[in-house]
Coordinates of C-alpha atoms in Angstrom, one line a residue:
M45 CA 114.0 117.2 113.6
R46 CA 111.6 120.3 114.4
T47 CA 113.8 123.3 114.3
A48 CA 112.8 125.9 116.7
F49 CA 113.2 129.5 116.2
A50 CA 115.3 131.5 118.6
P51 CA 114.9 135.2 118.7
T52 CA 117.7 137.9 118.6
P53 CA 118.8 138.8 122.1
A54 CA 118.0 142.5 122.7
F55 CA 120.9 144.9 121.8
R56 CA 122.4 146.5 125.0
I57 CA 124.5 149.6 125.2
W58 CA 126.9 150.0 128.1
L59 CA 127.9 153.6 129.4
P60 CA 130.7 153.7 132.2
A61 CA 130.2 156.3 135.1
G62 CA 131.5 159.8 133.7
T63 CA 130.8 158.9 129.8
C64 CA 130.7 162.4 128.0
L65 CA 127.8 164.2 126.6
A66 CA 128.9 162.9 123.1
A67 CA 128.9 159.4 124.2
L68 CA 125.3 160.1 125.7
S69 CA 124.3 161.6 122.4
L70 CA 125.6 158.6 120.5
A71 CA 123.7 156.5 123.1
V72 CA 120.5 158.3 122.6
A73 CA 120.7 158.2 118.6
A74 CA 121.4 154.2 119.0
S75 CA 118.3 154.0 121.2
S76 CA 116.1 156.4 118.6
A77 CA 117.6 153.9 115.9
L78 CA 116.5 150.9 117.9
V79 CA 112.6 152.4 118.3
D80 CA 112.7 153.0 114.5
H81 CA 113.6 149.5 114.0
A82 CA 111.1 148.2 116.2
R83 CA 108.4 150.6 114.7
A84 CA 109.5 149.3 111.1
A85 CA 108.8 145.6 112.7
D86 CA 105.5 146.8 114.0
D87 CA 104.5 148.1 110.7
H88 CA 105.2 144.3 109.1
S89 CA 103.2 142.9 112.1
C90 CA 100.1 140.5 111.2
K91 CA 96.5 142.1 111.3
G92 CA 94.5 139.8 113.0
D93 CA 95.2 136.3 114.2
S94 CA 96.2 134.6 111.1
G95 CA 93.2 132.5 110.8
G96 CA 94.0 130.4 113.7
I97 CA 97.4 129.1 112.7
T98 CA 100.8 130.2 113.7
L99 CA 104.0 130.8 111.0
A100 CA 107.4 131.5 111.0
Q101 CA 108.6 134.8 112.0
G102 CA 107.5 137.6 109.6
F103 CA 104.8 135.4 107.8
C104 CA 101.0 136.4 108.0
A105 CA 98.0 134.7 106.8
T106 CA 94.5 135.7 106.2
V107 CA 91.3 133.5 105.8
F108 CA 91.1 133.6 102.2
A109 CA 87.8 131.3 101.7
N110 CA 85.8 129.2 104.7
N111 CA 83.3 126.5 104.7
I112 CA 83.5 125.5 100.8
G113 CA 83.5 122.1 101.5
H114 CA 86.2 119.4 102.2
A115 CA 88.9 121.4 100.2
R116 CA 91.4 119.1 98.7
H117 CA 93.9 120.6 96.0
L118 CA 94.2 123.9 94.6
A119 CA 95.7 126.1 91.9
V120 CA 96.1 129.8 91.4
A121 CA 95.7 131.6 88.0
A122 CA 97.4 134.3 86.6
D123 CA 94.7 136.8 87.5
G124 CA 94.7 135.3 91.1
T125 CA 91.4 133.4 90.8
V126 CA 91.6 130.2 93.3
Y127 CA 90.5 126.9 91.9
V128 CA 89.9 124.3 94.5
N129 CA 88.6 120.6 94.2
T130 CA 86.5 119.3 97.1
W131 CA 85.6 115.6 97.9
S132 CA 82.6 113.8 99.8
G133 CA 81.7 110.5 101.1
R134 CA 81.9 108.0 104.2
Y135 CA 85.6 109.6 104.7
Y136 CA 83.7 112.3 105.9
K137 CA 80.7 110.5 107.2
N138 CA 78.7 111.5 104.3
N139 CA 77.7 114.9 105.8
E140 CA 75.9 117.4 104.3
L141 CA 77.6 119.6 101.8
P142 CA 77.6 123.5 100.2
P143 CA 75.0 123.4 97.3
G144 CA 76.4 123.3 93.6
G145 CA 79.2 121.3 92.2
F146 CA 82.4 120.1 93.8
L147 CA 84.6 122.4 92.3
V148 CA 84.9 125.9 93.6
A149 CA 86.4 129.1 92.0
L150 CA 87.5 132.0 94.2
K151 CA 88.0 135.6 93.4
D152 CA 89.7 138.5 95.6
R153 CA 88.2 141.7 94.0
D154 CA 89.5 144.4 96.3
G155 CA 92.8 142.8 97.4
D156 CA 92.1 142.4 101.1
G157 CA 93.3 138.9 101.2
R158 CA 90.0 137.5 101.2
A159 CA 87.8 136.1 98.2
E160 CA 84.6 138.3 97.8
V161 CA 83.4 135.7 95.1
T162 CA 82.6 132.3 95.2
E163 CA 81.2 130.2 92.0
R164 CA 80.8 126.8 92.1
F165 CA 80.9 124.5 88.9
G166 CA 81.1 120.9 87.8
E167 CA 79.1 118.0 88.9
N168 CA 77.3 117.7 91.8
V169 CA 75.5 115.0 94.2
A170 CA 72.3 115.0 92.2
E171 CA 74.3 114.3 89.1
G172 CA 76.1 111.3 90.9
G173 CA 79.4 113.2 91.4
H174 CA 81.5 112.6 94.8
G175 CA 84.3 115.4 94.3
G176 CA 88.0 114.4 94.3
T177 CA 91.2 115.7 95.2
G178 CA 93.2 116.2 92.0
L179 CA 93.3 119.9 90.1
A180 CA 95.4 122.0 88.0
L181 CA 95.4 124.9 85.4
Y182 CA 96.7 124.2 81.8
K183 CA 95.8 126.2 78.6
D184 CA 93.1 128.6 79.9
A185 CA 91.3 125.3 81.4
V186 CA 90.8 124.0 84.7
Y187 CA 91.5 120.0 85.0
A188 CA 89.9 118.3 88.0
E189 CA 89.4 114.8 89.0
I190 CA 85.9 113.7 89.9
N191 CA 85.0 110.0 90.6
D192 CA 86.9 107.7 88.2
R193 CA 87.6 110.6 85.7
I194 CA 89.8 113.7 85.2
M195 CA 87.9 116.4 83.4
R196 CA 88.9 119.8 81.1
Y197 CA 86.8 122.9 82.0
P198 CA 87.7 125.5 79.5
I199 CA 87.9 129.3 81.0
A200 CA 86.2 131.7 78.8
K201 CA 87.6 135.4 78.9
G202 CA 86.1 137.3 81.7
E203 CA 84.7 134.2 83.6
V204 CA 85.5 133.5 87.2
A205 CA 84.2 129.8 86.8
P206 CA 83.9 127.9 83.8
K207 CA 80.4 127.9 82.1
A208 CA 80.9 125.2 79.4
N209 CA 80.3 121.7 79.9
G210 CA 83.6 119.6 81.1
E211 CA 84.8 117.1 78.6
V212 CA 86.6 114.0 79.7
V213 CA 90.5 113.6 79.5
V214 CA 91.1 110.2 81.3
S215 CA 88.2 107.8 82.3
G216 CA 88.4 104.5 84.3
L217 CA 90.6 105.2 86.8
P218 CA 90.6 102.6 89.8
L219 CA 88.4 103.8 92.7
T220 CA 88.5 100.8 94.8
G221 CA 90.4 100.0 97.9
D222 CA 92.5 102.1 100.6
H223 CA 93.5 105.2 98.2
P224 CA 90.8 105.9 95.6
M225 CA 92.1 109.5 94.8
H226 CA 93.9 110.5 91.8
P227 CA 95.9 113.6 92.3
F228 CA 98.0 114.8 89.2
L229 CA 100.1 117.3 87.6
I230 CA 100.3 118.5 84.3
S231 CA 104.1 119.5 83.2
P232 CA 104.5 122.6 80.5
N233 CA 104.5 120.4 77.7
G234 CA 101.1 118.6 78.6
D235 CA 102.5 115.4 80.2
L236 CA 99.8 114.6 82.6
F237 CA 101.1 112.5 85.6
V238 CA 98.5 110.8 87.8
D239 CA 98.9 109.1 90.8
L240 CA 96.8 105.9 91.5
G241 CA 97.3 105.0 95.2
S242 CA 97.4 101.5 96.4
A243 CA 94.2 99.2 97.0
T244 CA 96.1 97.8 100.2
N245 CA 98.4 98.5 102.9
A246 CA 101.1 96.2 101.9
C247 CA 99.5 93.9 99.1
E248 CA 99.0 91.4 101.3
Q249 CA 96.8 88.4 100.6
K250 CA 94.6 89.6 103.2
N251 CA 94.7 93.4 103.7
R252 CA 95.9 94.7 106.9
M253 CA 95.5 91.2 108.9
P254 CA 98.4 90.4 111.1
G255 CA 100.8 88.0 110.0
S256 CA 99.3 87.9 106.5
P257 CA 102.0 87.2 103.6
G258 CA 102.5 89.6 100.6
N259 CA 101.2 88.6 97.1
D260 CA 104.5 87.6 95.4
P261 CA 104.5 89.2 92.8
C262 CA 102.3 91.9 93.6
T263 CA 100.0 91.8 90.5
E264 CA 98.3 94.9 92.3
K265 CA 101.3 97.1 90.8
E266 CA 100.0 96.3 87.7
T267 CA 97.2 99.0 88.0
R268 CA 97.9 100.6 91.3
G269 CA 100.6 101.8 93.5
G270 CA 102.4 104.3 91.1
I271 CA 102.2 107.1 88.8
W272 CA 100.7 107.1 85.2
R273 CA 101.4 109.3 82.3
Y274 CA 98.9 110.4 80.1
D275 CA 98.4 113.7 77.4
A276 CA 96.7 116.7 78.9
N277 CA 95.8 117.8 75.4
K278 CA 93.9 114.9 74.4
S279 CA 90.4 113.6 75.0
D280 CA 88.6 110.6 75.7
Q281 CA 91.8 108.5 77.0
R282 CA 90.9 105.1 78.9
F283 CA 93.1 104.0 82.0
S284 CA 95.1 100.9 81.3
P285 CA 98.6 99.5 82.7
A286 CA 100.1 100.2 79.9
E287 CA 100.6 104.2 80.6
R288 CA 102.2 103.2 84.1
Y289 CA 105.6 105.6 84.6
A290 CA 106.6 104.6 87.8
S291 CA 106.0 102.3 90.3
G292 CA 106.2 101.2 94.2
I293 CA 104.9 104.3 95.4
R294 CA 101.8 103.5 97.9
N295 CA 100.2 107.0 97.7
G296 CA 101.9 109.8 96.0
E297 CA 99.2 112.4 96.9
G298 CA 101.5 115.2 96.1
I299 CA 103.4 115.7 92.7
A300 CA 105.2 118.7 91.7
L301 CA 108.1 120.3 89.4
D302 CA 111.2 122.0 91.0
G303 CA 112.5 125.0 89.4
T304 CA 114.8 122.7 87.0
G305 CA 111.9 120.7 85.8
R306 CA 112.4 117.8 87.8
I307 CA 109.3 115.7 88.8
F308 CA 108.9 114.5 92.6
A309 CA 106.2 112.8 94.6
T310 CA 105.3 112.4 98.1
Q311 CA 104.8 108.8 99.5
H312 CA 102.4 107.8 102.4
G313 CA 104.7 104.9 104.2
R314 CA 102.8 101.7 104.8
D315 CA 100.9 101.4 108.2
Q316 CA 101.0 98.7 110.8
L317 CA 104.2 97.1 111.2
H318 CA 103.5 96.6 115.1
E319 CA 100.1 95.5 115.0
N320 CA 100.5 93.0 111.9
W321 CA 103.9 91.9 113.1
P322 CA 104.2 92.4 116.8
A323 CA 106.9 89.3 117.1
L324 CA 109.0 91.5 115.0
Y325 CA 108.3 95.5 115.7
T326 CA 107.6 97.0 119.3
A327 CA 104.6 99.8 119.9
K328 CA 107.2 102.4 119.6
Q329 CA 108.9 101.0 116.2
G330 CA 105.1 100.9 114.9
F331 CA 104.7 104.5 115.2
E332 CA 108.1 105.5 114.3
L333 CA 108.4 103.5 110.9
P334 CA 108.4 103.8 108.1
A335 CA 109.3 107.3 107.2
E336 CA 107.4 109.6 104.9
E337 CA 109.0 110.5 101.6
I338 CA 109.8 112.9 98.9
V339 CA 110.7 110.9 95.7
E340 CA 112.3 111.9 92.1
L341 CA 110.3 110.4 89.7
R342 CA 112.0 108.5 86.6
P343 CA 110.5 107.1 84.1
G344 CA 110.3 103.0 85.1
G345 CA 111.5 103.5 88.4
D346 CA 110.4 101.8 91.3
Y347 CA 110.6 103.0 94.6
G348 CA 110.1 100.1 97.1
W349 CA 106.1 99.4 97.8
P350 CA 105.2 96.9 98.8
E351 CA 108.3 94.8 99.5
C352 CA 110.6 97.7 101.1
Y353 CA 110.1 100.5 103.3
F354 CA 112.5 103.6 104.4
D355 CA 114.2 103.1 107.6
P356 CA 114.7 106.7 108.6
D357 CA 117.2 105.8 111.1
Q358 CA 119.3 103.3 108.9
K359 CA 118.7 105.6 106.0
K360 CA 118.1 102.7 103.7
L361 CA 115.2 101.1 102.4
V362 CA 114.6 97.6 103.8
L363 CA 112.5 94.6 103.3
A364 CA 108.9 94.6 104.7
P365 CA 107.9 91.6 106.8
E366 CA 105.0 90.6 104.3
Y367 CA 108.0 89.6 101.7
G368 CA 110.8 88.0 104.1
G369 CA 111.7 90.8 106.2
D370 CA 113.0 90.4 109.9
G371 CA 112.3 93.5 111.7
G372 CA 114.7 95.7 109.6
K373 CA 117.9 94.2 109.0
K374 CA 117.4 92.3 105.7
V375 CA 117.7 94.7 102.2
G376 CA 117.6 91.8 99.6
L377 CA 116.0 93.1 96.5
C378 CA 115.3 96.5 98.0
A379 CA 118.9 97.2 97.0
E380 CA 117.7 97.9 93.6
R381 CA 114.9 100.4 94.3
L382 CA 115.2 103.9 94.5
G383 CA 115.3 105.6 97.7
P384 CA 114.1 109.1 98.9
A385 CA 114.9 112.5 98.1
A386 CA 113.8 113.7 101.4
A387 CA 112.2 111.9 104.7
F388 CA 110.1 113.0 107.2
P389 CA 108.5 111.4 110.5
A390 CA 106.2 108.4 110.2
H391 CA 102.5 108.3 109.4
W392 CA 102.3 112.1 109.2
A393 CA 100.3 111.9 105.8
P394 CA 102.1 114.4 103.0
N395 CA 98.9 115.2 101.1
D396 CA 100.8 118.1 98.7
L397 CA 103.9 119.2 97.6
K398 CA 105.1 122.5 96.1
F399 CA 108.5 123.9 95.3
Y400 CA 108.9 127.5 96.1
V401 CA 110.2 128.8 92.4
G402 CA 109.7 131.8 90.1
E403 CA 110.0 135.7 90.0
G404 CA 106.7 136.5 92.0
G405 CA 105.5 139.7 93.1
S406 CA 104.8 141.7 96.3
S407 CA 104.5 138.9 98.7
R408 CA 107.4 137.2 97.7
F409 CA 109.1 134.8 100.3
P410 CA 112.9 135.6 101.3
K411 CA 115.5 134.4 99.0
A412 CA 116.5 131.4 101.5
Y413 CA 113.2 129.8 100.5
Q414 CA 113.7 129.8 96.8
G415 CA 114.1 126.3 95.3
G416 CA 112.9 124.7 98.6
A417 CA 109.7 122.6 98.9
F418 CA 106.5 123.1 101.0
V419 CA 104.8 119.7 102.3
A420 CA 101.2 119.7 103.6
F421 CA 100.6 117.1 106.2
H422 CA 97.4 116.0 106.9
G423 CA 97.9 114.3 110.0
S424 CA 98.3 110.7 111.6
W425 CA 95.7 108.2 112.9
N426 CA 98.0 105.4 113.6
R427 CA 100.6 106.7 115.9
A428 CA 99.3 105.3 119.1
P429 CA 100.1 104.7 121.8
G430 CA 102.5 107.6 121.2
P431 CA 101.2 111.1 120.4
Q432 CA 99.6 111.6 117.0
G433 CA 101.6 113.8 114.8
G434 CA 101.7 116.1 111.4
Y435 CA 98.7 118.5 111.2
N436 CA 101.1 121.2 110.0
V437 CA 102.9 122.5 106.9
V438 CA 106.7 122.0 106.8
F439 CA 109.6 123.8 104.5
Q440 CA 112.3 121.5 103.4
P441 CA 115.5 123.1 101.5
F442 CA 116.5 121.4 98.5
K443 CA 119.5 121.7 96.3
D444 CA 120.3 119.8 93.3
G445 CA 117.3 117.4 93.6
R446 CA 117.9 116.4 97.3
A447 CA 117.1 117.5 100.8
S448 CA 120.0 120.4 101.6
G449 CA 118.9 120.5 105.5
E450 CA 116.7 119.6 108.0
Y451 CA 113.1 120.7 107.3
V452 CA 111.1 123.4 109.7
V453 CA 107.5 123.3 110.9
F454 CA 106.8 126.4 108.5
A455 CA 103.0 126.7 109.6
E456 CA 101.3 125.0 113.0
E457 CA 98.2 125.2 115.0
F458 CA 95.7 123.5 112.4
A459 CA 94.6 120.8 114.8
G460 CA 93.7 123.1 117.5
G461 CA 93.8 121.5 121.1
V462 CA 93.7 117.6 119.8
K463 CA 95.8 116.3 117.1
E464 CA 93.7 113.6 116.1
P465 CA 91.8 112.9 112.6
G466 CA 88.1 112.8 114.2
R467 CA 88.7 115.9 116.6
A468 CA 91.4 118.1 114.5
K469 CA 89.7 121.7 113.8
F470 CA 91.5 121.8 110.4
R471 CA 93.9 119.3 108.5
P472 CA 96.1 120.4 105.7
S473 CA 95.3 118.8 102.4
G474 CA 96.6 121.0 99.5
L475 CA 99.1 123.7 98.4
A476 CA 99.4 126.4 95.8
I477 CA 101.5 129.4 95.1
G478 CA 100.0 132.7 93.6
P479 CA 101.6 135.0 90.8
D480 CA 102.6 137.4 93.8
G481 CA 104.3 134.7 95.6
A482 CA 101.8 134.1 98.1
L483 CA 101.4 130.4 99.6
F484 CA 97.6 129.2 99.7
I485 CA 96.7 126.3 102.2
S486 CA 93.6 124.1 102.0
D487 CA 91.8 122.1 104.6
D488 CA 89.4 119.5 104.3
V489 CA 87.8 119.2 107.5
N490 CA 85.9 122.7 107.6
G491 CA 86.9 123.7 104.1
R492 CA 89.0 127.0 105.0
I493 CA 91.7 128.4 102.6
W494 CA 94.6 130.6 103.8
R495 CA 96.4 132.8 102.1
V496 CA 100.4 133.2 103.4
T497 CA 102.1 136.3 102.7
Y498 CA 105.6 137.5 103.5
E499 CA 105.4 141.0 106.0
G500 CA 108.8 140.8 107.5
G501 CA 110.6 143.0 104.8
D502 CA 113.9 141.6 104.9
P503 CA 114.4 139.4 101.6
S504 CA 117.7 138.1 103.0
A505 CA 115.9 136.7 105.9
K506 CA 116.9 133.1 107.0
V507 CA 114.3 130.1 107.2
T508 CA 113.1 129.9 110.7
A509 CA 110.3 127.8 112.3
A510 CA 106.7 128.6 113.5
P511 CA 106.3 129.2 117.0
T512 CA 106.3 126.1 119.3
P513 CA 102.9 125.8 120.8
Q514 CA 102.5 126.6 124.3
V515 CA 99.9 123.9 125.2
R516 CA 101.2 120.8 122.9
S517 CA 97.9 118.7 123.3
T518 CA 98.4 116.0 120.7
S519 CA 95.7 113.7 122.6
A520 CA 92.4 114.1 124.2
R521 CA 93.9 112.6 127.5
Q522 CA 96.0 114.4 129.8
E523 CA 99.8 112.9 130.7
M524 CA 99.8 111.2 134.3
P525 CA 102.5 112.2 136.8
P526 CA 105.7 109.8 136.8
E527 CA 104.9 108.4 140.2
G528 CA 101.4 107.5 138.8
I529 CA 97.8 107.5 139.8
H530 CA 95.1 105.4 141.1
A531 CA 93.4 103.8 138.5
D532 CA 90.2 105.4 138.5
A533 CA 91.2 109.0 139.7
G534 CA 90.5 111.7 136.9
R535 CA 89.7 109.0 134.4
R536 CA 86.0 109.1 132.7
V537 CA 85.4 105.5 133.9
A538 CA 84.1 107.3 137.3
E539 CA 81.1 108.6 134.6
L540 CA 80.6 105.5 132.7
P541 CA 78.1 102.7 133.3
V542 CA 79.0 99.2 134.4
P543 CA 77.7 96.5 131.9
P544 CA 75.8 93.5 133.4
G545 CA 78.3 90.9 134.3
A546 CA 81.2 93.2 134.8
T547 CA 82.7 95.3 137.1
K548 CA 83.9 98.9 137.7
Q549 CA 87.6 97.4 137.6
Q550 CA 87.1 95.9 134.2
V551 CA 86.2 99.1 132.6
A552 CA 88.8 100.9 134.1
L553 CA 91.5 98.2 132.8
G554 CA 89.6 98.5 129.5
E555 CA 90.1 102.3 129.3
R556 CA 93.8 101.6 129.6
V557 CA 93.8 98.7 127.2
F558 CA 91.9 101.0 124.6
H559 CA 94.8 103.7 124.8
G560 CA 97.6 101.7 124.4
E561 CA 98.9 101.6 128.0
V562 CA 98.0 98.0 128.6
G563 CA 98.4 94.9 126.0
G564 CA 99.7 97.0 123.1
A565 CA 96.4 97.8 121.4
T566 CA 95.9 100.9 119.6
C567 CA 92.3 100.9 119.7
G568 CA 92.6 104.9 120.1
G569 CA 94.2 105.5 116.7
C570 CA 91.1 104.4 114.7
H571 CA 88.2 105.4 117.3
G572 CA 89.8 108.3 118.5
S573 CA 90.9 109.0 122.1
D574 CA 87.5 110.0 123.3
A575 CA 86.1 106.9 121.3
A576 CA 84.0 109.3 119.2
G577 CA 85.3 107.8 115.9
S578 CA 87.6 109.0 113.1
P579 CA 87.4 109.0 109.2
V580 CA 89.0 105.2 109.7
G581 CA 86.9 103.9 112.8
A582 CA 83.4 104.0 113.8
D583 CA 82.1 106.2 116.8
L584 CA 81.7 103.7 119.7
T585 CA 79.9 106.3 121.8
S586 CA 76.8 106.3 119.3
G587 CA 75.3 103.2 120.6
K588 CA 75.1 102.1 116.9
Y589 CA 76.2 98.5 116.4
L590 CA 76.8 96.8 112.8
W591 CA 78.5 93.6 113.6
S592 CA 76.6 92.3 116.6
D593 CA 73.7 92.9 119.1
G594 CA 75.7 95.3 121.2
S595 CA 75.6 92.9 124.4
L596 CA 78.8 92.6 126.1
K597 CA 79.6 89.0 124.3
G598 CA 79.0 90.6 120.9
I599 CA 80.9 93.4 121.5
E600 CA 83.6 90.6 122.9
D601 CA 83.1 88.5 119.8
T602 CA 83.7 91.4 117.4
I603 CA 87.0 92.3 118.8
A604 CA 88.3 88.7 119.2
N605 CA 87.2 88.0 115.3
G606 CA 88.3 91.7 113.8
V607 CA 86.5 93.3 111.1
P608 CA 88.1 92.6 107.9
E609 CA 85.8 94.3 105.6
P610 CA 84.2 97.0 107.1
K611 CA 80.3 98.4 106.0
E612 CA 80.7 102.2 106.9
H613 CA 84.6 103.2 107.2
G614 CA 87.6 102.9 105.6
G615 CA 89.8 101.0 108.2
V616 CA 89.9 97.2 108.9
M617 CA 90.4 95.9 112.3
P618 CA 92.6 92.9 112.8
P619 CA 91.5 90.4 115.5
M620 CA 92.5 91.6 118.9
G621 CA 93.4 95.1 117.3
G622 CA 96.5 93.3 115.6
V623 CA 98.2 92.0 119.1
Q624 CA 97.6 89.3 121.5
L625 CA 95.2 90.5 124.3
S626 CA 95.1 88.3 127.2
E627 CA 91.3 86.9 127.9
A628 CA 91.2 89.3 130.8
D629 CA 92.1 92.4 128.4
L630 CA 89.9 91.4 125.7
K631 CA 86.9 91.2 128.3
A632 CA 88.2 94.4 129.8
V633 CA 88.3 96.4 126.7
A634 CA 85.0 94.7 125.8
A635 CA 83.4 96.3 128.7
Y636 CA 84.8 99.8 128.0
A637 CA 83.3 99.6 124.6
W638 CA 80.1 98.7 125.9
A639 CA 80.2 101.4 128.5
V640 CA 81.1 104.5 126.3
G641 CA 78.2 103.2 124.0
H642 CA 75.7 103.1 126.8
K643 CA 76.8 106.3 128.8
L644 CA 74.1 108.7 127.2
R645 CA 71.2 106.3 127.4

């Protein structure tokens, strides 16, 4: 549950008639003290707009860097230099990238909270590089993931960006499937913990296809879906199943140490319970299940994937439908798997994790934040037909290795007006804490880095949430009034062409099917509410067709048959969008897809 901040009520002094001058003097003095307090509060006010985001009371942000590429994970050196890994590829529609290597060094020389120095290093596109996510600092070197490797770049004294060639620490890491990234953590003694996300959604025989049973046993777990351990002090190590440290973690993007040395990882919960198993899960259950997690890593631990998922209402792991689950009642072997230390709303996509520990300096956060965890949520794509969620940074109190209270949304408004992967202005991806206690947040859409400091002046301040957005537009479409409106009123269909052989009424019905209002399909989750595409689904408005000739019949056949092996996007499409569309609904949504693709012609 999101905790909202409630400001302290204004202090009032009541003076009855006939009060003596001394009392009036006290009132004036009290009033003066209030003015002084207000001035002190003003002295701690933020300068500027905090880079477009809103923060918990007392916190401010500056745009530390901008447009550096698709910024993923980052780390801050003892001298304040910020190192960032960036990524490319079809997830970002293979767009144009800044020149130079994928690794970026940023330096704020004048202390104004903004980097004046930007230096790039590491492999570039011409050298076959595609960038990566993982990055860490260890023993005066930058460790960074690129392609199938983790590299070490020694930093010489006086350098901002390393000039020496990198050396291979680990190579041969898997790149195929749904989660090709390799985030990692290096412990103080040099243990290198690497996440190898799953190649599939739930180890199905046919990935993401309706009713497909899971492979039993899931041999994918031998090389994916877990954490591997290597030695950061060694070179030329090769990936193999033997180094697996923990399993059953579908995608552990964020790995972090708490103040006692415990190791934790985030877990991206599985997708498409409703789309692939509509007889067992309603559409609402599809976007509310399962929880996103933080788990404590233990040697040999198994955290449930793919056989189990965590139900936040029942607060337990239950059996997945691919492995004999019945919609959430059966537990089976899940009773032997390890549950989370903290849980969050479904499909928010926790992309990084940092515990707020250490002494810090001038930007130190209040004591209430000490020992707690910050989580960067990249944002959902598959909560349709409900509103998308995430696109924020939350703070989760921790004690003794477990959540010790409800999380609060610490930083908000990254997405801007529309919380969708294809239209969000910014998406939080990485976190780092500087030597002075400042929190850095990266964005992998436009390559922005924020530096967040505490300016409230009260080290005993309580944890509070960022203000709730006054305009909470989490969908590109406006909500309809409870009494409803005419099918065509105010909708885009009035502007759309009608395909030969179809009717305007079919296009209008198709728009409602597309947005999940009819038939239970969730087309807008992948293709965007405006049909203009996302990192996982094609832009239907472009007029480009990969699976048919673009005719109404061709589009209809593509929807009916599905797209199990996409040519240019990461998300597969089950037949009928994973639900049982009627013939009328199928023809209607095909007519709508044709119409949006021909609007500009």
